[in-house]
CSV table of C-alpha atoms in Angstrom, one decimal:
chain,number,residue,atom,x,y,z
X,1,MET,CA,0.0,0.0,0.0
X,2,PRO,CA,1.5,3.4,-1.0
X,3,GLY,CA,2.5,5.9,1.7
X,4,PRO,CA,0.9,9.3,2.3
X,5,ASP,CA,1.1,11.9,-0.5
X,6,HIS,CA,3.3,14.4,1.3
X,7,SER,CA,3.1,17.0,-1.5
X,8,ARG,CA,-0.7,16.9,-1.3
X,9,THR,CA,-0.6,17.2,2.5
X,10,ALA,CA,1.7,20.2,2.1
X,11,VAL,CA,-0.7,21.9,-0.3
X,12,GLU,CA,-3.8,21.2,1.8
X,13,LEU,CA,-2.0,22.4,5.0
X,14,ALA,CA,-0.9,25.6,3.3
X,15,THR,CA,-4.4,26.3,2.1
X,16,VAL,CA,-6.0,25.6,5.4
X,17,VAL,CA,-3.4,27.8,7.3
X,18,ALA,CA,-4.1,30.6,4.9
X,19,GLN,CA,-7.9,30.3,5.3
X,20,LEU,CA,-7.5,30.2,9.1
X,21,SER,CA,-5.3,33.3,9.0
X,22,ARG,CA,-7.9,35.2,6.8
X,23,ARG,CA,-10.7,34.1,9.2
X,24,MET,CA,-8.7,35.4,12.2
X,25,ARG,CA,-8.0,38.7,10.5
X,26,ALA,CA,-11.7,39.1,9.8
X,27,ALA,CA,-12.5,38.5,13.5
X,28,ALA,CA,-10.2,41.3,14.6
X,29,PRO,CA,-11.2,45.0,14.7
X,30,HIS,CA,-9.5,47.0,11.9
X,31,GLY,CA,-9.8,50.4,13.3
X,32,GLY,CA,-9.2,51.9,9.9
X,33,LEU,CA,-5.7,50.3,9.7
X,34,THR,CA,-4.4,48.9,6.5
X,35,PRO,CA,-3.0,45.3,6.5
X,36,SER,CA,0.6,46.8,6.2
X,37,GLN,CA,-0.1,49.0,9.2
X,38,ARG,CA,-1.4,46.1,11.3
X,39,ILE,CA,1.7,44.0,10.4
X,40,VAL,CA,4.0,46.8,11.4
X,41,LEU,CA,2.2,47.2,14.8
X,42,GLY,CA,2.6,43.5,15.3
X,43,ARG,CA,6.3,43.6,14.6
X,44,LEU,CA,6.8,46.5,16.9
X,45,ALA,CA,4.9,44.6,19.7
X,46,GLU,CA,7.9,42.3,19.6
X,47,GLY,CA,10.4,45.1,20.0
X,48,ASP,CA,11.5,48.5,18.7
X,49,ALA,CA,13.0,48.7,15.3
X,50,THR,CA,14.4,51.1,12.7
X,51,THR,CA,12.4,51.9,9.6
X,52,ALA,CA,15.0,50.1,7.6
X,53,ALA,CA,14.8,47.0,9.7
X,54,LEU,CA,11.0,47.0,9.3
X,55,ALA,CA,11.3,47.4,5.5
X,56,ARG,CA,13.7,44.5,5.3
X,57,ALA,CA,11.5,42.3,7.4
X,58,GLU,CA,8.5,43.0,5.2
X,59,HIS,CA,10.4,43.0,1.9
X,60,VAL,CA,9.4,46.5,1.0
X,61,ARG,CA,11.3,49.6,0.0
X,62,PRO,CA,12.4,51.9,2.9
X,63,GLN,CA,10.4,54.7,1.3
X,64,SER,CA,7.2,52.7,1.5
X,65,MET,CA,7.9,51.7,5.1
X,66,ARG,CA,8.5,55.4,6.0
X,67,LEU,CA,5.0,56.2,4.7
X,68,THR,CA,3.5,53.3,6.7
X,69,VAL,CA,5.3,54.5,9.9
X,70,ALA,CA,4.3,58.1,9.3
X,71,ALA,CA,0.6,57.1,9.0
X,72,LEU,CA,0.9,55.2,12.2
X,73,GLU,CA,2.6,58.0,13.9
X,74,GLU,CA,-0.1,60.4,12.8
X,75,GLN,CA,-2.7,58.2,14.4
X,76,GLY,CA,-0.6,58.2,17.7
X,77,LEU,CA,0.1,54.5,17.5
X,78,VAL,CA,3.9,54.7,17.1
X,79,GLU,CA,6.6,57.2,18.0
X,80,ARG,CA,10.1,57.8,16.7
X,81,ARG,CA,13.1,58.7,18.8
X,82,PRO,CA,16.8,58.7,18.3
X,83,ASP,CA,18.5,55.3,18.7
X,84,PRO,CA,20.3,55.4,22.1
X,85,GLY,CA,23.2,53.3,20.6
X,86,ASP,CA,23.5,55.3,17.4
X,87,GLY,CA,22.1,58.8,17.4
X,88,ARG,CA,22.2,58.9,13.6
X,89,GLN,CA,19.4,56.3,13.5
X,90,VAL,CA,15.8,56.6,14.5
X,91,VAL,CA,14.0,53.9,16.4
X,92,VAL,CA,10.2,53.3,16.0
X,93,SER,CA,8.3,52.0,19.0
X,94,LEU,CA,4.7,51.5,20.0
X,95,THR,CA,2.9,54.1,22.0
X,96,GLU,CA,0.5,53.1,24.8
X,97,ALA,CA,-2.3,53.5,22.3
X,98,GLY,CA,-0.5,51.3,19.8
X,99,ALA,CA,0.1,48.6,22.4
X,100,ARG,CA,-3.6,48.7,23.3
X,101,CYS,CA,-4.5,48.4,19.6
X,102,VAL,CA,-2.3,45.3,19.2
X,103,ALA,CA,-3.7,43.8,22.4
X,104,SER,CA,-7.3,44.4,21.2
X,105,VAL,CA,-6.6,42.7,17.8
X,106,ARG,CA,-4.9,39.8,19.4
X,107,ASP,CA,-7.6,39.4,22.0
X,108,ALA,CA,-10.3,39.4,19.3
X,109,LYS,CA,-8.4,36.8,17.3
X,110,ARG,CA,-7.8,34.6,20.3
X,111,GLY,CA,-11.4,35.0,21.4
X,112,TRP,CA,-12.8,33.9,18.0
X,113,LEU,CA,-10.5,30.9,17.8
X,114,THR,CA,-11.2,29.8,21.4
X,115,GLU,CA,-14.9,30.0,20.8
X,116,ALA,CA,-14.6,28.1,17.4
X,117,ILE,CA,-12.6,25.3,19.0
X,118,GLU,CA,-15.1,25.0,21.9
X,119,THR,CA,-18.2,25.1,19.7
X,120,GLU,CA,-17.1,23.4,16.5
X,121,LEU,CA,-15.0,20.5,17.7
X,122,THR,CA,-15.8,17.5,19.9
X,123,GLU,CA,-13.6,16.9,23.0
X,124,ALA,CA,-11.7,14.2,21.1
X,125,GLN,CA,-11.1,16.6,18.2
X,126,GLN,CA,-10.0,19.3,20.6
X,127,ARG,CA,-7.4,16.9,22.0
X,128,ALA,CA,-6.2,16.0,18.5
X,129,LEU,CA,-5.9,19.7,17.7
X,130,ALA,CA,-3.9,20.3,20.8
X,131,ASP,CA,-1.5,17.4,19.7
X,132,ALA,CA,-1.3,18.8,16.2
X,133,VAL,CA,-0.2,22.3,17.5
X,134,ALA,CA,3.1,20.7,18.7
X,135,LEU,CA,3.6,19.2,15.2
X,136,LEU,CA,2.8,22.5,13.5
X,137,ARG,CA,5.2,24.4,15.9
X,138,ARG,CA,8.0,21.9,15.0
X,139,LEU,CA,7.4,22.5,11.3
X,140,ALA,CA,7.4,26.2,11.7
X,141,GLN,CA,10.7,26.0,13.6
X,142,SER,CA,12.4,23.7,11.0
């Protein structure tokens, strides 16, 4: 008997992960933010960064990232300040309002997913999903 078709599994997994990601984005409040702005806020929640580092991380031109950061700064969600280690550079960080915005989005996503797991899956399926999370983490870290 032939083994599992790993390429088909890979395609199906990528499709499902993308669908789940879209569904979670839909569950979160947008607050008038563009997808790029939400991504930058999420990155800054992990730590301060220069505009150049944000541009590299998102594979966009520094000029484009400067526009994104400027729009977030105008909304009071980020602030720029001189880099303490290199005064020639500017570091971007979340403001308190930006941190609350990120927390609100993450809470909404987590809330939707928790409710979906509890209402859509049986207890056995919930246990299987919990086991699958470890496998997915392992793949993500490979």
